[in-house]
Coordinates of C-alpha atoms in Angstrom, one line a residue:
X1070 CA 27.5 -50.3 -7.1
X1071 CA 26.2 -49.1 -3.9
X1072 CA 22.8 -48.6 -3.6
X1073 CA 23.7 -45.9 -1.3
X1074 CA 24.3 -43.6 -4.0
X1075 CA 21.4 -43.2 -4.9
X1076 CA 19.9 -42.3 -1.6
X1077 CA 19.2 -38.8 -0.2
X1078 CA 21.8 -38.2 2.3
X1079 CA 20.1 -34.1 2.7
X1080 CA 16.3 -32.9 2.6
X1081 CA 15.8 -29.1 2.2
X1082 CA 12.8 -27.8 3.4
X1083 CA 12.7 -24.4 2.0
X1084 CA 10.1 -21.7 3.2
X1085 CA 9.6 -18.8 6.1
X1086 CA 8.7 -20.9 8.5
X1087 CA 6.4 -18.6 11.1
X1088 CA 5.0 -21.7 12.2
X1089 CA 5.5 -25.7 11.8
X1090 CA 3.0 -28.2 11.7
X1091 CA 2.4 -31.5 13.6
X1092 CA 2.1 -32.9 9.6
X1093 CA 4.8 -31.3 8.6
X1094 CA 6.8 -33.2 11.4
X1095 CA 5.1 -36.7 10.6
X1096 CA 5.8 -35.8 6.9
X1097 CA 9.6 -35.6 7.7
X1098 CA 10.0 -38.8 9.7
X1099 CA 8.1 -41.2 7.3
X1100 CA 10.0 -39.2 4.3
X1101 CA 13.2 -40.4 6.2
X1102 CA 12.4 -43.9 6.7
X1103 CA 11.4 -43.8 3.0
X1104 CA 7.7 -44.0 3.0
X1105 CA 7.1 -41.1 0.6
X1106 CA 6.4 -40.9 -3.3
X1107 CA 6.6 -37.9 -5.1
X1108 CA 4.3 -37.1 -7.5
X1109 CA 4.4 -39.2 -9.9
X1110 CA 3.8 -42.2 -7.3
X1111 CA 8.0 -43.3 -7.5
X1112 CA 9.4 -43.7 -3.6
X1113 CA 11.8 -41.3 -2.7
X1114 CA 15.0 -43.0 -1.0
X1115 CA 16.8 -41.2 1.5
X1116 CA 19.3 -42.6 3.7
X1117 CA 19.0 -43.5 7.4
X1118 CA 21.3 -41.2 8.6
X1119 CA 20.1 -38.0 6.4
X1120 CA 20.0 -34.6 7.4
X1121 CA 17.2 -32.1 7.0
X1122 CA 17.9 -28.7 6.5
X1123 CA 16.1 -25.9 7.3
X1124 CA 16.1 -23.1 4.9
X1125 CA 14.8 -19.9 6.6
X1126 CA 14.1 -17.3 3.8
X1127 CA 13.4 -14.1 4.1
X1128 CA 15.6 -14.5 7.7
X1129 CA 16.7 -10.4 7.3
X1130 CA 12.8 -9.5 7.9
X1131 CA 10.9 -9.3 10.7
X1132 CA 7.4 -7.0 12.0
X1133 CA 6.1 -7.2 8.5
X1134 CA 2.8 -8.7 7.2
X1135 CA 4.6 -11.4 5.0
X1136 CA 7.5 -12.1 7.7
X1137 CA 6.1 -11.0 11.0
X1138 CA 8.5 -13.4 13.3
X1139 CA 12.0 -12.3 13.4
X1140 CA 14.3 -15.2 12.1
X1141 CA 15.7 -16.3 15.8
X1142 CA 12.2 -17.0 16.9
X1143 CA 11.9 -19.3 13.8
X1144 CA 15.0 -21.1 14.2
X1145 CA 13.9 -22.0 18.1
X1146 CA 10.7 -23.9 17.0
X1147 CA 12.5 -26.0 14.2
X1148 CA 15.1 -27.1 16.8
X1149 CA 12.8 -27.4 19.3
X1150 CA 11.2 -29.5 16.7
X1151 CA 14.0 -31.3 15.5
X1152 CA 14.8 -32.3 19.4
X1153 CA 11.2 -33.3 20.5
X1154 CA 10.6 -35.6 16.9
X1155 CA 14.5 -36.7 16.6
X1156 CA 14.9 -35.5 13.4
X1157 CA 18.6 -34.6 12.7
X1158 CA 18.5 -31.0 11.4
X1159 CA 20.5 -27.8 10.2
X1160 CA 19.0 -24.3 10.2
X1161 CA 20.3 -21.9 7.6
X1162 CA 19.1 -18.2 7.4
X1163 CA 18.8 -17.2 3.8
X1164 CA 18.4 -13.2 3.5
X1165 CA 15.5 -11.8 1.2
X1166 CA 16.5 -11.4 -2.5
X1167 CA 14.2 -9.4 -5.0
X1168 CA 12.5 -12.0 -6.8
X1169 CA 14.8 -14.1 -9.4
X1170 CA 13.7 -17.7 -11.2
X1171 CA 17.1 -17.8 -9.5
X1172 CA 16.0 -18.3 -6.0
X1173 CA 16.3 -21.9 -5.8
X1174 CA 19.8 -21.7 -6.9
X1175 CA 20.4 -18.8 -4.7
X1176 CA 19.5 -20.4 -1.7
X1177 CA 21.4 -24.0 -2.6
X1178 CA 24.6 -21.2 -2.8
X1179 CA 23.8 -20.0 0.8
X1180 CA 23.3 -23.5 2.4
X1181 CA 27.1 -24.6 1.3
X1182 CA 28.5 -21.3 2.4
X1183 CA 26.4 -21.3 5.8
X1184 CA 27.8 -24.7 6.7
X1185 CA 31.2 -24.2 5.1
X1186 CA 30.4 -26.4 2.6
X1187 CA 30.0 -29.1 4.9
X1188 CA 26.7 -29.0 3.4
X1189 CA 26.8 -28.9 -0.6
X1190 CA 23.4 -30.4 -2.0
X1191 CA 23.3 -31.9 -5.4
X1192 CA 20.4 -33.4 -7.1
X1193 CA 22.4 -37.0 -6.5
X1194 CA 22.6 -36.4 -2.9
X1195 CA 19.3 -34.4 -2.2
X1196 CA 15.9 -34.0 -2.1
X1197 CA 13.3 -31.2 -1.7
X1198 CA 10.8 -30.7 0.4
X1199 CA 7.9 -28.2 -0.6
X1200 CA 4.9 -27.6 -0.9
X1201 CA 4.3 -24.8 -3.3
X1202 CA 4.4 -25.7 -7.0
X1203 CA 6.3 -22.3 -8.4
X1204 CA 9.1 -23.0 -5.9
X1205 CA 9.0 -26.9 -6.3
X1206 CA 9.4 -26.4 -10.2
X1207 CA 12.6 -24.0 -9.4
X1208 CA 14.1 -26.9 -8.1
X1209 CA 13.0 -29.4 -10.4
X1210 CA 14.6 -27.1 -13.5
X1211 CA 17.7 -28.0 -11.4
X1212 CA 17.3 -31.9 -11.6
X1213 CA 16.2 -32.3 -7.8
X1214 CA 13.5 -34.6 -6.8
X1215 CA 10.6 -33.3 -5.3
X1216 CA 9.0 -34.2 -1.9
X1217 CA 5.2 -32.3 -2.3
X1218 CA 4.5 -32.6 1.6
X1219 CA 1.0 -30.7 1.6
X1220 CA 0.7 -30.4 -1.9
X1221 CA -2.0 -32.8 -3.2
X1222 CA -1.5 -34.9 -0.1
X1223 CA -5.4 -36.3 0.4
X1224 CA -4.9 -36.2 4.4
X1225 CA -2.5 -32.8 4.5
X1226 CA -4.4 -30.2 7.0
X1227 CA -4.0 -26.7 6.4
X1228 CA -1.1 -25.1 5.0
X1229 CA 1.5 -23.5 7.6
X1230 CA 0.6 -20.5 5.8
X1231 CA -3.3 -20.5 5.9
X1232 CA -2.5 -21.3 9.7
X1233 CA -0.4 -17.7 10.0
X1234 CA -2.9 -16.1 8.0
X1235 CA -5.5 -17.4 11.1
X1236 CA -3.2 -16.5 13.9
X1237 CA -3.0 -12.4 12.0
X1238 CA -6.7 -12.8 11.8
X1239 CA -7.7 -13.2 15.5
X1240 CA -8.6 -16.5 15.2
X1241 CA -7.1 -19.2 17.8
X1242 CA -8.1 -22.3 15.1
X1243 CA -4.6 -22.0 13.8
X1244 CA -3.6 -23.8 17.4
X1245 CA -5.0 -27.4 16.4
X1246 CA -2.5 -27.9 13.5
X1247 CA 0.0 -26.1 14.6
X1248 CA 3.5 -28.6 16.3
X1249 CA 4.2 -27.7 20.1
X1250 CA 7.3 -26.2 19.2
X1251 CA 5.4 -23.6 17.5
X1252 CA 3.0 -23.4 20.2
X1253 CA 5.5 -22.8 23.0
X1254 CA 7.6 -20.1 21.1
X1255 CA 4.0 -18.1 19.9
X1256 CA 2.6 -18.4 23.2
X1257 CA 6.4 -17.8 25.5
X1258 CA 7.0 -14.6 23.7
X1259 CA 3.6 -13.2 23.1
X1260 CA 4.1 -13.5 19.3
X1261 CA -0.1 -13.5 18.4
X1262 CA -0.3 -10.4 19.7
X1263 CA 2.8 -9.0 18.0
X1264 CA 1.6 -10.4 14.6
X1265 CA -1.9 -9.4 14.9
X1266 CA -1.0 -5.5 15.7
X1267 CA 0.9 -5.4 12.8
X1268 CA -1.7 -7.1 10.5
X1269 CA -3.8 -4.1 12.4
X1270 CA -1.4 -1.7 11.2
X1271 CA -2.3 1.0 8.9
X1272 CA 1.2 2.0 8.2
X1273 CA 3.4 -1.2 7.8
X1274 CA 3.0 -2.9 4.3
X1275 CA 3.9 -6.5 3.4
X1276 CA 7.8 -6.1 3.4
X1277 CA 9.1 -2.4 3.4
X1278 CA 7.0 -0.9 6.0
X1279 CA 6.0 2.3 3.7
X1280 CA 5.2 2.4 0.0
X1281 CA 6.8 -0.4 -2.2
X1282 CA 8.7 1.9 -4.3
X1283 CA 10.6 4.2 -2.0
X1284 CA 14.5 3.6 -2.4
X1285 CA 16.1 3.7 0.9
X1286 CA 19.4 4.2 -0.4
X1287 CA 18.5 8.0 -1.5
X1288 CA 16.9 8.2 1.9
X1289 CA 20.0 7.0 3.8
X1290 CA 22.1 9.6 2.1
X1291 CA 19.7 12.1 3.1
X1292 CA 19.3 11.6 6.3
X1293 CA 23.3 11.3 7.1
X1294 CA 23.8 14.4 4.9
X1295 CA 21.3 16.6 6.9
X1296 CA 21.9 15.5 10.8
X1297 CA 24.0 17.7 11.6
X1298 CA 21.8 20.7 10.7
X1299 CA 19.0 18.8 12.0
X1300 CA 21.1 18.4 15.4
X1301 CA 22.0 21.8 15.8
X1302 CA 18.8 23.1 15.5
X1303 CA 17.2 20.4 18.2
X1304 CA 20.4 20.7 20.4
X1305 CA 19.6 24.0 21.9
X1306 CA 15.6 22.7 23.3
X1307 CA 17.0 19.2 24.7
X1308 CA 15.7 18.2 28.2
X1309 CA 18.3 15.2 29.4
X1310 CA 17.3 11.9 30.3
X1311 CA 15.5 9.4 27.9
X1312 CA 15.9 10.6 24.6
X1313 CA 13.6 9.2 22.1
X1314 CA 13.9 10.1 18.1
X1315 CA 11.3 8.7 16.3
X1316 CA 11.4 8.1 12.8
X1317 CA 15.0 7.7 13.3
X1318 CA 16.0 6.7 10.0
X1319 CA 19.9 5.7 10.1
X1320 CA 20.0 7.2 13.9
X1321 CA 22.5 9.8 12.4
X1322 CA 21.1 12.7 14.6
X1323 CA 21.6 9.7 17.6
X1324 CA 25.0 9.2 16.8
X1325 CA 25.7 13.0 17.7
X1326 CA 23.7 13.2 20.8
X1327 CA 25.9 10.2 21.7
X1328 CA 29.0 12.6 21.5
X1329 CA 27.3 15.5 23.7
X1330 CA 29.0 15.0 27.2
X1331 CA 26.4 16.7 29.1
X1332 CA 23.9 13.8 27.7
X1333 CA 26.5 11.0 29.1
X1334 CA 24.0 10.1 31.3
X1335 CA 20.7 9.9 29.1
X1336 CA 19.0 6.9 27.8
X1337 CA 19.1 7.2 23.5
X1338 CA 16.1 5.6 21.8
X1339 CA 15.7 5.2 18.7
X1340 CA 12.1 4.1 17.1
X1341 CA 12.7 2.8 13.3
X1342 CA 9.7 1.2 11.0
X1343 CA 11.8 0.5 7.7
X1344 CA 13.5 -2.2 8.0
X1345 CA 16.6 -1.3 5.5
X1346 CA 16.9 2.0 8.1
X1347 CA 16.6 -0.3 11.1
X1348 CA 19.1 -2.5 9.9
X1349 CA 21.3 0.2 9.2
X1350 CA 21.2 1.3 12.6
X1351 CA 22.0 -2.0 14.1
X1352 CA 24.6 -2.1 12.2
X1353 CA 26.1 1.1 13.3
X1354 CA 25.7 0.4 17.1
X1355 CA 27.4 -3.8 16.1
X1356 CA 30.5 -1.0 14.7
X1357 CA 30.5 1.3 17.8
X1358 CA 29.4 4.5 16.3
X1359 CA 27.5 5.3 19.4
X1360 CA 29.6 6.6 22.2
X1361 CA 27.3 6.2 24.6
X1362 CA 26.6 2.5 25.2
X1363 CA 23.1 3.5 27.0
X1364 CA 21.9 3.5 22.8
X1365 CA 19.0 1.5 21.7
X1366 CA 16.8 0.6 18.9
X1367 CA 13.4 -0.6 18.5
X1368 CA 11.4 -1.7 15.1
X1369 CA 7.8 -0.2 16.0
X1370 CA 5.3 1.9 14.2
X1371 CA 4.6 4.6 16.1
X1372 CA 0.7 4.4 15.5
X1373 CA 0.5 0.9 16.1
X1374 CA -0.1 1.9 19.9
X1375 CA 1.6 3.2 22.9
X1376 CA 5.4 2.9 22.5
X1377 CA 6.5 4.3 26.1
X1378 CA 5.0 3.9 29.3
X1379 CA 3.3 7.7 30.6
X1380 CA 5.7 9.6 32.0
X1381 CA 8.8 8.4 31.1
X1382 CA 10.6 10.0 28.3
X1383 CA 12.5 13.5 29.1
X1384 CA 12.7 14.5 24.9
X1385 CA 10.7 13.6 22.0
X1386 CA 12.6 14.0 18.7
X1387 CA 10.5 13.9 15.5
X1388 CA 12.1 15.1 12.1
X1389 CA 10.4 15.1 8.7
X1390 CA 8.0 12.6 10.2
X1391 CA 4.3 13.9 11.1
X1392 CA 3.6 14.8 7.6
X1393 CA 4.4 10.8 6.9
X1394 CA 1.7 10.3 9.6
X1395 CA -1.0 12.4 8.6
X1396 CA 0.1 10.8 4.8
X1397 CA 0.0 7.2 5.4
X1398 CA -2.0 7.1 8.1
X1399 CA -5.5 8.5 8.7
X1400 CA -4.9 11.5 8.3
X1401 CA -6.0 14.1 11.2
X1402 CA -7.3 11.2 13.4
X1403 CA -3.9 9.4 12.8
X1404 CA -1.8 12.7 13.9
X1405 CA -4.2 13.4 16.4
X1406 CA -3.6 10.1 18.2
X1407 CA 0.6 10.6 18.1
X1408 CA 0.1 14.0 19.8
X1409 CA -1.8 12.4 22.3
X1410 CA 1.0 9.3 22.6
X1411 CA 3.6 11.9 22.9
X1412 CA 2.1 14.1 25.4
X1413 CA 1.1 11.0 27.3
X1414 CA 4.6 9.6 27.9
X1415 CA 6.4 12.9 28.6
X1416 CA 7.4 13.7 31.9
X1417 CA 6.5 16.8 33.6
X1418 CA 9.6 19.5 32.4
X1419 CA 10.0 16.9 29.6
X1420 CA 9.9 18.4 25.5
X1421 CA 8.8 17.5 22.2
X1422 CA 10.7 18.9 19.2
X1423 CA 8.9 18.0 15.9
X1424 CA 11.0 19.5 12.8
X1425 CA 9.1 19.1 10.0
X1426 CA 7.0 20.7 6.5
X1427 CA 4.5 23.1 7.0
X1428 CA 1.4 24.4 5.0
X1429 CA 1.0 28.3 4.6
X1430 CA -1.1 30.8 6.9
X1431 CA -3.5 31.2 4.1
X1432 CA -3.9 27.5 1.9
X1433 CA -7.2 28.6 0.8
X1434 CA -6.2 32.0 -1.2
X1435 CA -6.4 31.7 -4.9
X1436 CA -3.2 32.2 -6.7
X1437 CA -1.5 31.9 -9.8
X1438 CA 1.5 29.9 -10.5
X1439 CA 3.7 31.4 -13.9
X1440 CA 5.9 28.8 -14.9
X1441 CA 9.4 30.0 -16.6
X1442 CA 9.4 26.6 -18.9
X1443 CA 7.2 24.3 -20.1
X1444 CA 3.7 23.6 -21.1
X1445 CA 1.4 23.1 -18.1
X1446 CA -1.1 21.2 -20.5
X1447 CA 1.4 18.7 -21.4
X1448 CA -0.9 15.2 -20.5
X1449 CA 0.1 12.8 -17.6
X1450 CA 1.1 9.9 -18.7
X1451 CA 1.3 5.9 -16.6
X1452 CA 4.7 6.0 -15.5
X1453 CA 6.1 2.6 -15.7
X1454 CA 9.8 1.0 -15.0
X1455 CA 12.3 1.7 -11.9
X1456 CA 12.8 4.7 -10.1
X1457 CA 15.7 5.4 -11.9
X1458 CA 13.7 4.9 -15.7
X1459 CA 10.8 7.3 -14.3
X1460 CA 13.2 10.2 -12.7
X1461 CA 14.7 10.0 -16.1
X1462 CA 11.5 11.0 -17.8
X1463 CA 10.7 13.3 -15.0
X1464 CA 13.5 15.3 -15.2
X1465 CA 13.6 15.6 -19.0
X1466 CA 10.6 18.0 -18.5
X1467 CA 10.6 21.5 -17.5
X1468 CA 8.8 21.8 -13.8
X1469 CA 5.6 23.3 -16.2
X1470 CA 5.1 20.5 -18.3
X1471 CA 5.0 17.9 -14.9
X1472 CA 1.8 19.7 -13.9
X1473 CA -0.8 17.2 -15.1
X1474 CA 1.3 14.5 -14.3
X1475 CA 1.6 15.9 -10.7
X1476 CA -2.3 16.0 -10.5
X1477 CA -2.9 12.7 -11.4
X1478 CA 0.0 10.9 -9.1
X1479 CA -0.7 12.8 -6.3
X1480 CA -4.9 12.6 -6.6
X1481 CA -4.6 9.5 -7.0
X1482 CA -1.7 8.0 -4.4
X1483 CA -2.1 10.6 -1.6
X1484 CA -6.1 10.0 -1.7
X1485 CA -6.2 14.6 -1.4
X1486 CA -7.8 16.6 -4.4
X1487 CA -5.7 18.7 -6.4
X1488 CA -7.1 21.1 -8.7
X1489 CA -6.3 23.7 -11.1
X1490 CA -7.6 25.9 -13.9
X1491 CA -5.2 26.8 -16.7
X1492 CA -4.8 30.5 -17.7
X1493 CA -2.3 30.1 -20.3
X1494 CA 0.2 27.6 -21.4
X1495 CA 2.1 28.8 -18.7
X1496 CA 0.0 30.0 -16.0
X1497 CA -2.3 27.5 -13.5
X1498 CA -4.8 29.4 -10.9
X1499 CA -5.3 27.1 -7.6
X1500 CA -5.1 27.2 -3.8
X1501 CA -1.8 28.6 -2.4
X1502 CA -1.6 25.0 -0.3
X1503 CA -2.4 23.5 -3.8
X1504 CA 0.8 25.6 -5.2
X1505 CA 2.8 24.7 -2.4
X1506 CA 2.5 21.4 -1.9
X1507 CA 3.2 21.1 -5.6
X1508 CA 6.6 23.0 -5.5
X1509 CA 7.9 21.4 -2.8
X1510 CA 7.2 17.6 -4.1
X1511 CA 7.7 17.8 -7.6
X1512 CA 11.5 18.2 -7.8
X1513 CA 11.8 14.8 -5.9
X1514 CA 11.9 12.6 -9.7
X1515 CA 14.0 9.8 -8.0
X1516 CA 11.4 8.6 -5.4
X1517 CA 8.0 10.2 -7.6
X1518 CA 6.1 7.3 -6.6
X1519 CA 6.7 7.3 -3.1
X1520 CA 6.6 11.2 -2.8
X1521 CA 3.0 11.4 -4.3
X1522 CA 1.8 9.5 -1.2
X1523 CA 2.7 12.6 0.8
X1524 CA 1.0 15.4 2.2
X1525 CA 3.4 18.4 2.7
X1526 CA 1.4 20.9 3.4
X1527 CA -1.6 19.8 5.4
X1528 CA -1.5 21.6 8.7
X1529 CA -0.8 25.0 8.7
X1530 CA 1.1 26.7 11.7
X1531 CA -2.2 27.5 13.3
X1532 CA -3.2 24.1 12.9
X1533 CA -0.6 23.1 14.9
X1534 CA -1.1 25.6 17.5
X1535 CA -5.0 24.3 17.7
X1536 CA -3.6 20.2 17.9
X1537 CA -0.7 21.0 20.6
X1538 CA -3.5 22.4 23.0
X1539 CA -5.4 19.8 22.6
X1540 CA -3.4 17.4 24.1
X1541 CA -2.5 19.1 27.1
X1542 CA 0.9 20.6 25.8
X1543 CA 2.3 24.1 25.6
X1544 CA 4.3 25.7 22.9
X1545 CA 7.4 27.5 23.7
X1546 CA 6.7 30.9 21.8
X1547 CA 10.3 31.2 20.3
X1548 CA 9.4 28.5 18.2
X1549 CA 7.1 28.3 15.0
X1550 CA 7.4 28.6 11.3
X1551 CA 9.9 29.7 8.8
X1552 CA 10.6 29.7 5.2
X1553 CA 13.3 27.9 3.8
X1554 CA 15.3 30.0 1.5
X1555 CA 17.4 27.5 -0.3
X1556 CA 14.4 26.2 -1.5
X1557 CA 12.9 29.6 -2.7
X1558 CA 16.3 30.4 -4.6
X1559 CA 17.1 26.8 -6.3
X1560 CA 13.7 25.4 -6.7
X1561 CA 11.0 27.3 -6.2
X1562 CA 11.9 30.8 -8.5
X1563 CA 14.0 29.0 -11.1
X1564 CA 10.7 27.1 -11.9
X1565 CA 8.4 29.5 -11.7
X1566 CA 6.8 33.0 -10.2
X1567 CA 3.9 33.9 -7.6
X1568 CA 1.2 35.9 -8.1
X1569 CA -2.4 36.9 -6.6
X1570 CA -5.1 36.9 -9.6
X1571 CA -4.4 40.4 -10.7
X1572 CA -0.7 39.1 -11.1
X1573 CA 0.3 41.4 -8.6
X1574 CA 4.0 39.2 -7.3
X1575 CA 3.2 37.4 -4.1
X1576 CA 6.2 36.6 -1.1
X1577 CA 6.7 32.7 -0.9
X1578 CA 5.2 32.1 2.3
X1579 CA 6.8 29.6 5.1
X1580 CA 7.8 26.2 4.3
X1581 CA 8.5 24.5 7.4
X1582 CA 8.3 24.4 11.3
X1583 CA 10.2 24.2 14.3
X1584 CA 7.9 23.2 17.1
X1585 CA 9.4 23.2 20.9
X1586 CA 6.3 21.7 23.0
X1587 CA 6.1 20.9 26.9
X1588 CA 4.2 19.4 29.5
X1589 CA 4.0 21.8 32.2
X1590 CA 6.0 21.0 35.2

């Protein structure tokens, strides 16, 4: 029997690979000529000819703290890599999954189909090379060998992740174990910088860009649903030229503009931090939904620093978006500084149309909320299991029994106080914001988690007025506030009534804004 079966003709090297190492080169060519034991001191044969392939997880993320490098940027150092050292390689992308003890055996799947199963690994025919222990003993459950590389290697330097975790971090120590490859892609396409903004940012998380438990799916539907009312009402106010909608979500409202003949000419731009909604969006364009080809898309947070040069932009679209600033960022100073970004980069003539929530005239009035159901001293609970498990529990509650539960989500995810003094089993006495901002959050079951982050009802329209000034704009006077009805008749007096403290009934005041804003020509 040939003693070639029982040599490695593959080696996977599984991981996200931001940046490769000089050892992690060395590693691989004496692991090819059969140098290396694995763990428990046996060599590990592997044929002359073998092939090492490059698993690139997480290859659908990019501008995140746990995957800041887009995939293509990783795939140019590991060939650039694989040319400079001679080390016969494959690179195969391998999209993020949620986490599965399956992950090994996901990733195996993807390598056969990526290479049309040119490539179909075994434990007779491969080995594995990794590092970390959890996704090492994946593999070994499956019968593969293991190659540790770093892992208890007595002259291994730091790991490719400690050296990312330097680059975020400002440091430039990462540089001396880092391979060439790595070097010329970071330092050709200004890739520190890129990663160290975003480890800056207070907005983008590790993976998702908001919080962890929003479902995009229900936000997707949303936004498609609405952008045609959301187009008609910003349609009227558009300057032409370049066009840029930020917070564009699925680039629905985008899509339309693209239609509008008299905006043939015009630059569309849409600014997307979610990476589900940006993906969505690149999808759409790959499919031709945009009829004007001048249509682009950029992954940026809008308070990670200037997106457009001063100037430059003709329209400003922002829906249902500042009160995500002022909630996830730093509040005031956060919305503060996109006023100022805004004003900064439109051009003389140019508009900005923010659509969005708005707080009532009067927040600090004391009023009384009468519930038609419930018991508003029903206690909050720890909500626990998926979105759909908690919207369930939600929704089996009358609107007056979610109060406590309200006050301690929202107290403690959105960082604002929210009190309340009971009157009666049915009756709570608190701010009118206070009342507000619960009544216009606490139908949203599906997404509770994500919704307590959010202030709705921050700034009132005379707040607005005050920030718009201060950056040098001026508000056309045909826009400003209004109350949305819809809400008033199917959630707001099903659930409950409005009075002041001598329960004298009380008009629901305005929900929302329209705000048409210009730099002066």
């Amino acid at each position: 029997m040939s003693s070639r079966r029982h040599e490695a003709q593959y080696v996977i090297v599984p991981g996200r690979h931001h940046l490769l190492t000089r050892f992690q080169a060395d590693y691989l060519r004496r692991l090819l000529a059969g140098e290396i034991a694995d763990q428990n001191g046996a060599s590990i044969a592997v044929a002359p000819d073998a092939v090492v392939v490059w698993a690139v997880t997480s290859a659908n993320h990019a501008m995140t703290r746990r995957n800041p490098f887009a995939a293509h940027r990783r795939e140019a150092a590991i060939e650039i890599l694989a040319h400079v050292e001679r080390i016969p390689s494959l690179v195969v992308p391998v999209v993020d999954v949620a986490p599965t003890p399956r992950f090994a055996e996901i990733t195996l799947k993807e390598i056969a189909y990526a290479t049309d199963e040119r490539v179909t690994p075994s434990p007779e025919t491969t080995v594995v090379a990794t590092s970390t222990p959890q996704v090492a003993e994946m593999y070994r459950t499956l019968g593969y060998r293991i190659a540790p590389m770093e892992h208890g290697h007595p002259d291994a330097p730091r790991t490719p992740w400690q050296l990312l975790d330097e680059l975020m971090a400002g440091s430039d120590a990462w540089r001396t174990d880092a391979h060439p490859a790595s070097l010329d892609i970071v330092d050709r396409y200004g890739l520190a910088e890129l990663a160290r903004r975003i480890a800056a940012d207070p907005v983008i998380g590790d993976e998702r860009g908001l919080t962890q438990t929003r479902d995009y799916r229900t936000y997707s539907r949303a936004f498609e649903d609405a952008a045609e009312r959301k187009w008609a009402q910003a349609r009227p106010w558009v300057v032409p030229g370049r066009i840029a909608d930020l917070g564009c979500a699925t680039g629905a409202m985008l899509e339309l503009a693209s239609r509008e003949p008299t905006l043939a000419e015009s630059d569309l731009i849409g600014v997307e931090v979610a990476p589900d909604l940006f993906a969505q969006c690149e999808h759409k364009k790959s499919e031709g939904a945009f009829a004007n080809p001048n249509t682009f898309f950029y992954r940026r947070n809008i308070l990670a620093g200037r997106l457009f040069p001063d100037r430059t932009i003709a329209t400003t679209l922002s829906f249902a978006l500042t009160h995500e600033i002022y909630s996830y960022g730093d509040g005031m100073p956060s919305l503060e500084s996109f006023a100022q970004a805004i004003a900064d980069h439109t051009m003389p003539g140019g508009v900005w149309i923010n659509s969005d929530v708005c707080g009532p005239a009067d927040p600090d009035r004391l009023v009384r909320l009468h519930f038609s159901g419930g018991d508003v001293t029903t206690p909050a609970r720890e909500l626990t299991g998926s979105n759909d498990e908690i919207a369930a529990s939600l929704d089996a509650l009358p609107v007056g029994s979610r109060v406590a539960q309200f006050a301690q989500d929202f107290t403690a995810l959105s960082g604002a106080p929210w009190q309340y003094e009971v009157r009666d089993e049915r009756t709570i006495e608190l701010r009118l914001g206070d009342a507000m901002e619960f009544l216009e959050t606490v139908s949203y079951t599906h997404n509770w988690l994500s919704e307590m982050h959010e202030r709705f009802c921050a700034l009132s329209w005379a707040d607005w007025r005050v920030l718009v000034a201060s950056v040098g704009l001026e508000i056309d006077e045909r826009s400003g506030p209004w109350r949305n009805d819809w809400l008033v008749e199917n959630r707001f007096a099903p659930a409950a009534s409005l009075t002041d403290l001598d329960d004298e009934p009380l008009d629901w005041p305005d929900t929302h804004l329209l705000l048409v804003a210009r730099r002066p020509a």
